Amino acid sequence: MSIKSVLIIVLTTITFVAKAQQKFTKVKPTEEDKQTYAWNYEIECAGVGTDGMYLVKVYTISSKSKLDLEQAKKNAVHGVIFKGFPGKDGCKSQKAIATNPNIEYEKNDFFMNFFQDNGKYMKYVSLSNAGQIDAKDTKKVGKEFKIGVIVTVSKDALRKDLEEAGIIRGLNSGF
């Protein structure tokens, strides 16, 4: 067998393996995945929650006129971790739990798993009023809908678990 023949076999094998890997690793994201990782929402204080909890109203912005309640929960937890929210009607504004603005990208694998459907985010959020949506909280904005729902986020438990996972630094850690 000549060197030329061996080289052709090796290159063909490498090409075949690369194409096979590409075929199996390219997973087309679902519509829900696209909506989740677009993080198209607004968050605001909805009242004073019990100790260790935030009561927030999260407005999910979507092309659909029906609210995906699971997406609203994801948005609320995401907002508490990365955005914080302004004060309103006697509520105090709250800073984001994560102080590093790049942490979502630096710990991408963690957050992809955390926010997957039925992911760990569910441990920290619950719907208030059984997910009932007030008529005034549904607005058409251009071609999209902005739909608000009130949720409770367990901020203390969320903070504690993110600290234990090494995602954020503890409040009493040094500067």
Tab-separated table of N, CA and C in Angstrom:
chain	number	residue	atom	x	y	z
A	1	MET	N	0.843	-1.165	0.000
A	1	MET	CA	0.000	0.000	0.000
A	1	MET	C	0.891	1.233	0.000
A	2	SER	N	0.599	2.150	-0.865
A	2	SER	CA	1.427	3.344	-0.983
A	2	SER	C	1.024	4.389	0.056
A	3	ILE	N	1.893	5.333	0.262
A	3	ILE	CA	1.630	6.421	1.215
A	3	ILE	C	0.409	7.222	0.766
A	4	LYS	N	0.280	7.362	-0.540
A	4	LYS	CA	-0.854	8.099	-1.098
A	4	LYS	C	-2.169	7.403	-0.733
A	5	SER	N	-2.208	6.089	-0.824
A	5	SER	CA	-3.417	5.319	-0.483
A	5	SER	C	-3.728	5.430	1.003
A	6	VAL	N	-2.706	5.337	1.851
A	6	VAL	CA	-2.899	5.447	3.304
A	6	VAL	C	-3.423	6.839	3.646
A	7	LEU	N	-2.859	7.847	3.018
A	7	LEU	CA	-3.284	9.227	3.263
A	7	LEU	C	-4.752	9.423	2.870
A	8	ILE	N	-5.148	8.879	1.751
A	8	ILE	CA	-6.542	8.989	1.303
A	8	ILE	C	-7.472	8.280	2.292
A	9	ILE	N	-7.102	7.113	2.764
A	9	ILE	CA	-7.921	6.369	3.736
A	9	ILE	C	-8.041	7.155	5.042
A	10	VAL	N	-6.932	7.701	5.527
A	10	VAL	CA	-6.944	8.467	6.781
A	10	VAL	C	-7.826	9.703	6.642
A	11	LEU	N	-7.664	10.445	5.571
A	11	LEU	CA	-8.465	11.662	5.360
A	11	LEU	C	-9.946	11.333	5.209
A	12	THR	N	-10.258	10.258	4.511
A	12	THR	CA	-11.644	9.837	4.350
A	12	THR	C	-12.243	9.459	5.703
A	13	THR	N	-11.493	8.727	6.508
A	13	THR	CA	-11.960	8.324	7.840
A	13	THR	C	-12.187	9.543	8.727
A	14	ILE	N	-11.250	10.480	8.715
A	14	ILE	CA	-11.391	11.699	9.523
A	14	ILE	C	-12.633	12.480	9.093
A	15	THR	N	-12.836	12.627	7.808
A	15	THR	CA	-14.003	13.343	7.288
A	15	THR	C	-15.291	12.650	7.704
A	16	PHE	N	-15.319	11.334	7.580
A	16	PHE	CA	-16.510	10.562	7.947
A	16	PHE	C	-16.836	10.716	9.436
A	17	VAL	N	-15.820	10.609	10.294
A	17	VAL	CA	-16.019	10.732	11.740
A	17	VAL	C	-16.480	12.143	12.095
A	18	ALA	N	-15.881	13.147	11.472
A	18	ALA	CA	-16.258	14.535	11.759
A	18	ALA	C	-17.714	14.789	11.377
A	19	LYS	N	-18.136	14.300	10.222
A	19	LYS	CA	-19.525	14.484	9.799
A	19	LYS	C	-20.496	13.739	10.712
A	20	ALA	N	-20.108	12.562	11.156
A	20	ALA	CA	-20.962	11.790	12.064
A	20	ALA	C	-21.107	12.515	13.397
A	21	GLN	N	-20.014	13.054	13.932
A	21	GLN	CA	-20.084	13.800	15.183
A	21	GLN	C	-20.956	15.035	15.025
A	22	GLN	N	-20.791	15.731	13.916
A	22	GLN	CA	-21.571	16.937	13.661
A	22	GLN	C	-23.062	16.596	13.607
A	23	LYS	N	-23.401	15.504	12.994
A	23	LYS	CA	-24.793	15.092	12.860
A	23	LYS	C	-25.418	14.815	14.226
A	24	PHE	N	-24.673	14.197	15.130
A	24	PHE	CA	-25.220	13.832	16.430
A	24	PHE	C	-25.145	14.961	17.449
A	25	THR	N	-24.267	15.939	17.269
A	25	THR	CA	-24.159	17.011	18.248
A	25	THR	C	-25.005	18.221	17.893
A	26	LYS	N	-25.458	18.327	16.686
A	26	LYS	CA	-26.316	19.446	16.302
A	26	LYS	C	-27.749	19.109	16.669
A	27	VAL	N	-28.199	19.679	17.767
A	27	VAL	CA	-29.573	19.475	18.194
A	27	VAL	C	-30.327	20.748	17.900
A	28	LYS	N	-31.375	20.628	17.143
A	28	LYS	CA	-32.156	21.802	16.802
A	28	LYS	C	-32.957	22.237	18.028
A	29	PRO	N	-32.790	23.508	18.465
A	29	PRO	CA	-33.522	23.958	19.648
A	29	PRO	C	-35.024	24.037	19.378
A	30	THR	N	-35.794	23.700	20.395
A	30	THR	CA	-37.241	23.783	20.278
A	30	THR	C	-37.669	25.242	20.383
A	31	GLU	N	-38.930	25.530	20.068
A	31	GLU	CA	-39.458	26.884	20.221
A	31	GLU	C	-39.362	27.323	21.674
A	32	GLU	N	-39.622	26.385	22.606
A	32	GLU	CA	-39.545	26.709	24.027
A	32	GLU	C	-38.117	27.086	24.410
A	33	ASP	N	-37.131	26.351	23.876
A	33	ASP	CA	-35.735	26.671	24.150
A	33	ASP	C	-35.392	28.067	23.634
A	34	LYS	N	-35.849	28.366	22.424
A	34	LYS	CA	-35.577	29.685	21.845
A	34	LYS	C	-36.179	30.781	22.713
A	35	GLN	N	-37.399	30.578	23.172
A	35	GLN	CA	-38.055	31.583	24.004
A	35	GLN	C	-37.341	31.715	25.342
A	36	THR	N	-36.960	30.588	25.925
A	36	THR	CA	-36.281	30.634	27.213
A	36	THR	C	-34.998	31.444	27.116
A	37	TYR	N	-34.130	31.120	26.182
A	37	TYR	CA	-32.818	31.734	26.156
A	37	TYR	C	-32.787	33.083	25.455
A	38	ALA	N	-33.936	33.552	24.970
A	38	ALA	CA	-34.049	34.927	24.497
A	38	ALA	C	-34.261	35.854	25.698
A	39	TRP	N	-34.809	35.317	26.798
A	39	TRP	CA	-35.078	36.055	28.039
A	39	TRP	C	-35.766	37.379	27.745
A	40	ASN	N	-36.930	37.277	27.114
A	40	ASN	CA	-37.703	38.449	26.741
A	40	ASN	C	-38.801	38.667	27.779
A	41	TYR	N	-38.502	39.439	28.805
A	41	TYR	CA	-39.443	39.664	29.891
A	41	TYR	C	-39.112	40.945	30.631
A	42	GLU	N	-40.043	41.365	31.474
A	42	GLU	CA	-39.843	42.468	32.403
A	42	GLU	C	-40.251	41.959	33.779
A	43	ILE	N	-39.625	42.498	34.822
A	43	ILE	CA	-39.930	42.058	36.182
A	43	ILE	C	-40.063	43.282	37.077
A	44	GLU	N	-41.032	43.213	38.011
A	44	GLU	CA	-41.233	44.302	38.957
A	44	GLU	C	-41.747	43.737	40.276
A	45	CYS	N	-41.622	44.526	41.302
A	45	CYS	CA	-42.125	44.130	42.604
A	45	CYS	C	-43.649	44.104	42.559
A	46	ALA	N	-44.239	43.089	43.189
A	46	ALA	CA	-45.707	42.980	43.200
A	46	ALA	C	-46.252	43.080	44.622
A	47	GLY	N	-45.395	43.268	45.587
A	47	GLY	CA	-45.824	43.353	46.971
A	47	GLY	C	-44.747	42.830	47.887
A	48	VAL	N	-45.005	42.945	49.169
A	48	VAL	CA	-44.037	42.487	50.151
A	48	VAL	C	-44.269	40.999	50.388
A	49	GLY	N	-43.247	40.213	50.155
A	49	GLY	CA	-43.342	38.771	50.364
A	49	GLY	C	-42.996	38.416	51.800
A	50	THR	N	-43.195	37.178	52.157
A	50	THR	CA	-42.810	36.723	53.485
A	50	THR	C	-41.287	36.688	53.566
A	51	ASP	N	-40.766	36.523	54.764
A	51	ASP	CA	-39.332	36.549	54.974
A	51	ASP	C	-38.625	35.539	54.064
A	52	GLY	N	-37.616	36.001	53.336
A	52	GLY	CA	-36.846	35.122	52.461
A	52	GLY	C	-37.458	34.916	51.091
A	53	MET	N	-38.563	35.612	50.818
A	53	MET	CA	-39.270	35.437	49.539
A	53	MET	C	-39.454	36.792	48.857
A	54	TYR	N	-39.491	36.761	47.541
A	54	TYR	CA	-39.862	37.935	46.749
A	54	TYR	C	-41.211	37.649	46.113
A	55	LEU	N	-42.087	38.635	46.131
A	55	LEU	CA	-43.354	38.570	45.408
A	55	LEU	C	-43.180	39.498	44.214
A	56	VAL	N	-43.119	38.924	43.017
A	56	VAL	CA	-42.843	39.720	41.818
A	56	VAL	C	-43.908	39.473	40.752
A	57	LYS	N	-44.038	40.479	39.907
A	57	LYS	CA	-44.863	40.302	38.713
A	57	LYS	C	-43.892	40.249	37.544
A	58	VAL	N	-44.011	39.191	36.772
A	58	VAL	CA	-43.134	39.022	35.617
A	58	VAL	C	-44.004	39.086	34.366
A	59	TYR	N	-43.592	39.942	33.445
A	59	TYR	CA	-44.283	40.096	32.162
A	59	TYR	C	-43.486	39.346	31.108
A	60	THR	N	-44.055	38.283	30.596
A	60	THR	CA	-43.418	37.526	29.525
A	60	THR	C	-43.854	38.127	28.199
A	61	ILE	N	-42.907	38.383	27.331
A	61	ILE	CA	-43.192	38.973	26.025
A	61	ILE	C	-43.015	37.879	24.986
A	62	SER	N	-44.096	37.602	24.250
A	62	SER	CA	-44.106	36.461	23.340
A	62	SER	C	-44.999	36.748	22.140
A	63	SER	N	-44.815	35.982	21.095
A	63	SER	CA	-45.685	36.105	19.922
A	63	SER	C	-47.019	35.393	20.143
A	64	LYS	N	-47.108	34.617	21.230
A	64	LYS	CA	-48.323	33.859	21.525
A	64	LYS	C	-49.210	34.656	22.489
A	65	SER	N	-50.524	34.551	22.302
A	65	SER	CA	-51.461	35.280	23.165
A	65	SER	C	-51.769	34.529	24.458
A	66	LYS	N	-51.295	33.298	24.559
A	66	LYS	CA	-51.517	32.503	25.772
A	66	LYS	C	-50.185	32.385	26.499
A	67	LEU	N	-50.217	32.676	27.801
A	67	LEU	CA	-48.993	32.654	28.594
A	67	LEU	C	-48.543	31.232	28.886
A	68	ASP	N	-47.280	30.980	28.676
A	68	ASP	CA	-46.641	29.729	29.080
A	68	ASP	C	-46.207	29.931	30.527
A	69	LEU	N	-46.933	29.353	31.464
A	69	LEU	CA	-46.671	29.575	32.881
A	69	LEU	C	-45.276	29.107	33.298
A	70	GLU	N	-44.790	28.043	32.688
A	70	GLU	CA	-43.440	27.579	33.023
A	70	GLU	C	-42.395	28.601	32.578
A	71	GLN	N	-42.630	29.219	31.426
A	71	GLN	CA	-41.700	30.254	30.965
A	71	GLN	C	-41.747	31.454	31.909
A	72	ALA	N	-42.922	31.794	32.396
A	72	ALA	CA	-43.047	32.900	33.344
A	72	ALA	C	-42.253	32.607	34.621
A	73	LYS	N	-42.304	31.364	35.088
A	73	LYS	CA	-41.534	30.986	36.277
A	73	LYS	C	-40.028	31.097	36.002
A	74	LYS	N	-39.589	30.597	34.839
A	74	LYS	CA	-38.182	30.704	34.474
A	74	LYS	C	-37.757	32.175	34.445
A	75	ASN	N	-38.596	33.013	33.845
A	75	ASN	CA	-38.282	34.432	33.737
A	75	ASN	C	-38.155	35.078	35.114
A	76	ALA	N	-39.039	34.707	36.036
A	76	ALA	CA	-38.998	35.285	37.385
A	76	ALA	C	-37.696	34.919	38.092
A	77	VAL	N	-37.309	33.660	38.033
A	77	VAL	CA	-36.065	33.219	38.685
A	77	VAL	C	-34.864	33.876	38.002
A	78	HIS	N	-34.880	33.914	36.682
A	78	HIS	CA	-33.805	34.560	35.930
A	78	HIS	C	-33.699	36.030	36.333
A	79	GLY	N	-34.826	36.703	36.457
A	79	GLY	CA	-34.825	38.113	36.848
A	79	GLY	C	-34.247	38.344	38.224
A	80	VAL	N	-34.582	37.481	39.159
A	80	VAL	CA	-34.055	37.603	40.525
A	80	VAL	C	-32.541	37.371	40.522
A	81	ILE	N	-32.069	36.422	39.747
A	81	ILE	CA	-30.630	36.139	39.708
A	81	ILE	C	-29.860	37.234	38.974
A	82	PHE	N	-30.331	37.650	37.797
A	82	PHE	CA	-29.514	38.484	36.912
A	82	PHE	C	-29.931	39.937	36.758
A	83	LYS	N	-31.189	40.273	37.009
A	83	LYS	CA	-31.652	41.638	36.755
A	83	LYS	C	-31.945	42.431	38.018
A	84	GLY	N	-32.561	41.793	38.999
A	84	GLY	CA	-33.117	42.545	40.109
A	84	GLY	C	-34.382	43.225	39.609
A	85	PHE	N	-34.961	44.086	40.441
A	85	PHE	CA	-36.173	44.768	39.994
A	85	PHE	C	-36.367	46.066	40.749
A	86	PRO	N	-37.055	47.019	40.102
A	86	PRO	CA	-37.270	48.323	40.728
A	86	PRO	C	-38.368	48.260	41.793
A	87	GLY	N	-38.292	49.186	42.744
A	87	GLY	CA	-39.335	49.301	43.748
A	87	GLY	C	-40.583	49.943	43.145
A	88	LYS	N	-41.721	49.689	43.793
A	88	LYS	CA	-42.973	50.231	43.279
A	88	LYS	C	-44.034	50.092	44.367
A	89	ASP	N	-44.855	51.108	44.541
A	89	ASP	CA	-45.983	51.066	45.475
A	89	ASP	C	-45.610	50.503	46.848
A	90	GLY	N	-44.596	51.060	47.456
A	90	GLY	CA	-44.191	50.616	48.792
A	90	GLY	C	-43.196	49.472	48.810
A	91	CYS	N	-42.901	48.889	47.677
A	91	CYS	CA	-41.899	47.810	47.598
A	91	CYS	C	-40.512	48.437	47.463
A	92	LYS	N	-39.548	47.790	48.043
A	92	LYS	CA	-38.166	48.221	47.876
A	92	LYS	C	-37.607	47.611	46.605
A	93	SER	N	-36.750	48.366	45.934
A	93	SER	CA	-36.073	47.782	44.776
A	93	SER	C	-35.073	46.744	45.292
A	94	GLN	N	-34.791	45.754	44.459
A	94	GLN	CA	-33.883	44.674	44.837
A	94	GLN	C	-32.828	44.508	43.752
A	95	LYS	N	-31.588	44.385	44.196
A	95	LYS	CA	-30.495	44.140	43.256
A	95	LYS	C	-30.501	42.671	42.856
A	96	ALA	N	-29.880	42.385	41.736
A	96	ALA	CA	-29.721	40.997	41.288
A	96	ALA	C	-28.870	40.227	42.290
A	97	ILE	N	-29.163	38.951	42.445
A	97	ILE	CA	-28.358	38.099	43.325
A	97	ILE	C	-26.933	37.981	42.795
A	98	ALA	N	-26.798	37.810	41.496
A	98	ALA	CA	-25.467	37.692	40.876
A	98	ALA	C	-24.893	39.085	40.662
A	99	THR	N	-23.716	39.320	41.186
A	99	THR	CA	-23.085	40.626	41.027
A	99	THR	C	-22.150	40.672	39.819
A	100	ASN	N	-21.731	39.513	39.334
A	100	ASN	CA	-20.868	39.434	38.156
A	100	ASN	C	-21.760	39.438	36.916
A	101	PRO	N	-21.703	40.484	36.097
A	101	PRO	CA	-22.592	40.562	34.926
A	101	PRO	C	-22.323	39.487	33.872
A	102	ASN	N	-21.167	38.825	33.941
A	102	ASN	CA	-20.821	37.796	32.946
A	102	ASN	C	-21.054	36.375	33.431
A	103	ILE	N	-21.532	36.206	34.646
A	103	ILE	CA	-21.626	34.872	35.239
A	103	ILE	C	-22.534	33.934	34.442
A	104	GLU	N	-23.570	34.467	33.854
A	104	GLU	CA	-24.479	33.618	33.074
A	104	GLU	C	-23.734	32.970	31.906
A	105	TYR	N	-22.809	33.684	31.313
A	105	TYR	CA	-22.049	33.153	30.177
A	105	TYR	C	-20.869	32.308	30.655
A	106	GLU	N	-20.249	32.741	31.756
A	106	GLU	CA	-19.118	31.990	32.294
A	106	GLU	C	-19.546	30.613	32.813
A	107	LYS	N	-20.744	30.525	33.333
A	107	LYS	CA	-21.279	29.272	33.886
A	107	LYS	C	-22.442	28.778	33.024
A	108	ASN	N	-22.291	28.904	31.730
A	108	ASN	CA	-23.347	28.571	30.778
A	108	ASN	C	-23.887	27.154	30.954
A	109	ASP	N	-23.012	26.173	31.122
A	109	ASP	CA	-23.463	24.785	31.277
A	109	ASP	C	-24.374	24.638	32.494
A	110	PHE	N	-23.983	25.268	33.587
A	110	PHE	CA	-24.793	25.202	34.802
A	110	PHE	C	-26.189	25.769	34.543
A	111	PHE	N	-26.250	26.960	33.934
A	111	PHE	CA	-27.543	27.615	33.744
A	111	PHE	C	-28.384	26.952	32.653
A	112	MET	N	-27.759	26.346	31.651
A	112	MET	CA	-28.531	25.600	30.643
A	112	MET	C	-29.275	24.452	31.324
A	113	ASN	N	-28.604	23.739	32.216
A	113	ASN	CA	-29.250	22.659	32.965
A	113	ASN	C	-30.254	23.199	33.975
A	114	PHE	N	-29.889	24.261	34.649
A	114	PHE	CA	-30.728	24.856	35.688
A	114	PHE	C	-32.095	25.279	35.131
A	115	PHE	N	-32.096	25.896	33.931
A	115	PHE	CA	-33.327	26.421	33.343
A	115	PHE	C	-33.979	25.488	32.320
A	116	GLN	N	-33.499	24.255	32.184
A	116	GLN	CA	-34.165	23.345	31.254
A	116	GLN	C	-35.572	23.041	31.775
A	117	ASP	N	-36.451	22.550	30.925
A	117	ASP	CA	-37.804	22.201	31.350
A	117	ASP	C	-37.722	21.242	32.540
A	118	ASN	N	-38.515	21.519	33.550
A	118	ASN	CA	-38.514	20.762	34.807
A	118	ASN	C	-37.152	20.778	35.494
A	119	GLY	N	-36.389	21.845	35.269
A	119	GLY	CA	-35.062	21.976	35.854
A	119	GLY	C	-35.105	22.447	37.303
A	120	LYS	N	-33.920	22.688	37.844
A	120	LYS	CA	-33.790	23.055	39.246
A	120	LYS	C	-34.443	24.389	39.590
A	121	TYR	N	-34.636	25.265	38.605
A	121	TYR	CA	-35.279	26.556	38.863
A	121	TYR	C	-36.631	26.383	39.546
A	122	MET	N	-37.319	25.264	39.266
A	122	MET	CA	-38.675	25.028	39.778
A	122	MET	C	-38.707	24.948	41.307
A	123	LYS	N	-37.577	24.608	41.906
A	123	LYS	CA	-37.479	24.475	43.350
A	123	LYS	C	-37.678	25.821	44.062
A	124	TYR	N	-37.483	26.932	43.345
A	124	TYR	CA	-37.459	28.251	43.963
A	124	TYR	C	-38.639	29.144	43.604
A	125	VAL	N	-39.600	28.651	42.844
A	125	VAL	CA	-40.663	29.526	42.352
A	125	VAL	C	-42.017	28.853	42.435
A	126	SER	N	-43.027	29.657	42.733
A	126	SER	CA	-44.398	29.153	42.700
A	126	SER	C	-45.321	30.265	42.210
A	127	LEU	N	-46.407	29.853	41.609
A	127	LEU	CA	-47.376	30.815	41.103
A	127	LEU	C	-48.237	31.323	42.246
A	128	SER	N	-48.519	32.607	42.232
A	128	SER	CA	-49.473	33.176	43.182
A	128	SER	C	-50.828	33.199	42.498
A	129	ASN	N	-51.887	33.139	43.249
A	129	ASN	CA	-53.250	33.159	42.688
A	129	ASN	C	-53.471	32.053	41.665
A	130	ALA	N	-52.824	30.924	41.838
A	130	ALA	CA	-52.959	29.765	40.950
A	130	ALA	C	-52.702	30.127	39.489
A	131	GLY	N	-51.869	31.146	39.267
A	131	GLY	CA	-51.521	31.530	37.900
A	131	GLY	C	-52.596	32.311	37.179
A	132	GLN	N	-53.590	32.809	37.915
A	132	GLN	CA	-54.642	33.605	37.285
A	132	GLN	C	-54.048	34.912	36.770
A	133	ILE	N	-54.461	35.309	35.585
A	133	ILE	CA	-53.928	36.509	34.959
A	133	ILE	C	-55.020	37.562	34.933
A	134	ASP	N	-54.728	38.708	35.522
A	134	ASP	CA	-55.651	39.835	35.526
A	134	ASP	C	-55.774	40.357	34.098
A	135	ALA	N	-56.986	40.722	33.680
A	135	ALA	CA	-57.222	41.193	32.307
A	135	ALA	C	-56.332	42.382	31.961
A	136	LYS	N	-56.056	43.248	32.931
A	136	LYS	CA	-55.217	44.418	32.645
A	136	LYS	C	-53.738	44.052	32.473
A	137	ASP	N	-53.383	42.809	32.772
A	137	ASP	CA	-51.997	42.368	32.638
A	137	ASP	C	-51.714	41.659	31.321
A	138	THR	N	-52.617	41.778	30.372
A	138	THR	CA	-52.393	41.246	29.030
A	138	THR	C	-52.487	42.417	28.055
A	139	LYS	N	-51.367	42.684	27.377
A	139	LYS	CA	-51.304	43.820	26.457
A	139	LYS	C	-50.709	43.367	25.142
A	140	LYS	N	-51.254	43.903	24.056
A	140	LYS	CA	-50.674	43.641	22.736
A	140	LYS	C	-49.724	44.798	22.438
A	141	VAL	N	-48.489	44.447	22.154
A	141	VAL	CA	-47.468	45.441	21.861
A	141	VAL	C	-46.896	45.103	20.492
A	142	GLY	N	-47.337	45.816	19.487
A	142	GLY	CA	-46.925	45.500	18.117
A	142	GLY	C	-47.460	44.137	17.731
A	143	LYS	N	-46.563	43.235	17.341
A	143	LYS	CA	-46.961	41.885	16.952
A	143	LYS	C	-46.840	40.904	18.116
A	144	GLU	N	-46.466	41.408	19.290
A	144	GLU	CA	-46.245	40.528	20.430
A	144	GLU	C	-47.244	40.813	21.551
A	145	PHE	N	-47.265	39.889	22.491
A	145	PHE	CA	-48.115	40.023	23.666
A	145	PHE	C	-47.226	40.129	24.896
A	146	LYS	N	-47.636	40.981	25.806
A	146	LYS	CA	-46.942	41.164	27.079
A	146	LYS	C	-47.938	40.736	28.150
A	147	ILE	N	-47.644	39.603	28.795
A	147	ILE	CA	-48.597	39.004	29.731
A	147	ILE	C	-47.941	38.874	31.098
A	148	GLY	N	-48.583	39.453	32.115
A	148	GLY	CA	-48.026	39.464	33.453
A	148	GLY	C	-48.700	38.472	34.379
A	149	VAL	N	-47.909	37.893	35.260
A	149	VAL	CA	-48.408	36.962	36.264
A	149	VAL	C	-47.570	37.174	37.534
A	150	ILE	N	-48.201	37.005	38.670
A	150	ILE	CA	-47.507	37.184	39.942
A	150	ILE	C	-46.975	35.843	40.424
A	151	VAL	N	-45.706	35.857	40.817
A	151	VAL	CA	-45.064	34.639	41.317
A	151	VAL	C	-44.285	34.970	42.589
A	152	THR	N	-44.011	33.933	43.347
A	152	THR	CA	-43.187	34.039	44.541
A	152	THR	C	-41.868	33.326	44.263
A	153	VAL	N	-40.768	33.994	44.574
A	153	VAL	CA	-39.447	33.409	44.379
A	153	VAL	C	-38.766	33.309	45.745
A	154	SER	N	-38.300	32.131	46.063
A	154	SER	CA	-37.602	31.884	47.320
A	154	SER	C	-36.151	32.327	47.165
A	155	LYS	N	-35.927	33.611	47.411
A	155	LYS	CA	-34.606	34.195	47.147
A	155	LYS	C	-33.534	33.686	48.097
A	156	ASP	N	-33.859	33.441	49.358
A	156	ASP	CA	-32.849	32.964	50.301
A	156	ASP	C	-32.356	31.560	49.939
A	157	ALA	N	-33.279	30.669	49.627
A	157	ALA	CA	-32.890	29.308	49.237
A	157	ALA	C	-32.119	29.331	47.918
A	158	LEU	N	-32.555	30.168	46.990
A	158	LEU	CA	-31.883	30.299	45.699
A	158	LEU	C	-30.455	30.793	45.906
A	159	ARG	N	-30.289	31.843	46.690
A	159	ARG	CA	-28.958	32.384	46.963
A	159	ARG	C	-28.065	31.319	47.605
A	160	LYS	N	-28.586	30.644	48.604
A	160	LYS	CA	-27.810	29.629	49.333
A	160	LYS	C	-27.326	28.527	48.385
A	161	ASP	N	-28.227	28.028	47.541
A	161	ASP	CA	-27.854	26.944	46.628
A	161	ASP	C	-26.866	27.415	45.556
A	162	LEU	N	-27.013	28.650	45.074
A	162	LEU	CA	-26.060	29.180	44.091
A	162	LEU	C	-24.682	29.376	44.724
A	163	GLU	N	-24.653	29.777	45.984
A	163	GLU	CA	-23.374	29.897	46.699
A	163	GLU	C	-22.721	28.526	46.858
A	164	GLU	N	-23.499	27.540	47.293
A	164	GLU	CA	-22.958	26.188	47.496
A	164	GLU	C	-22.453	25.569	46.199
A	165	ALA	N	-23.086	25.933	45.083
A	165	ALA	CA	-22.656	25.416	43.777
A	165	ALA	C	-21.444	26.178	43.233
A	166	GLY	N	-21.026	27.238	43.941
A	166	GLY	CA	-19.881	28.018	43.495
A	166	GLY	C	-20.199	28.978	42.366
A	167	ILE	N	-21.456	29.265	42.156
A	167	ILE	CA	-21.873	30.165	41.078
A	167	ILE	C	-21.726	31.620	41.504
A	168	ILE	N	-22.124	31.921	42.736
A	168	ILE	CA	-21.982	33.275	43.270
A	168	ILE	C	-21.220	33.208	44.585
A	169	ARG	N	-20.694	34.363	44.979
A	169	ARG	CA	-19.982	34.430	46.256
A	169	ARG	C	-20.968	34.720	47.356
A	170	GLY	N	-20.663	34.221	48.547
A	170	GLY	CA	-21.506	34.438	49.708
A	170	GLY	C	-21.483	35.885	50.151
A	171	LEU	N	-22.540	36.300	50.842
A	171	LEU	CA	-22.622	37.675	51.320
A	171	LEU	C	-21.516	37.984	52.325
A	172	ASN	N	-21.067	36.995	53.066
A	172	ASN	CA	-20.040	37.241	54.070
A	172	ASN	C	-18.643	36.857	53.611
A	173	SER	N	-18.477	36.615	52.309
A	173	SER	CA	-17.130	36.331	51.796
A	173	SER	C	-16.404	37.649	51.608
A	174	GLY	N	-15.083	37.623	51.694
A	174	GLY	CA	-14.288	38.836	51.570
A	174	GLY	C	-14.314	39.404	50.163
A	175	PHE	N	-13.876	40.642	50.074
A	175	PHE	CA	-13.866	41.314	48.768
A	175	PHE	C	-12.611	41.004	48.037
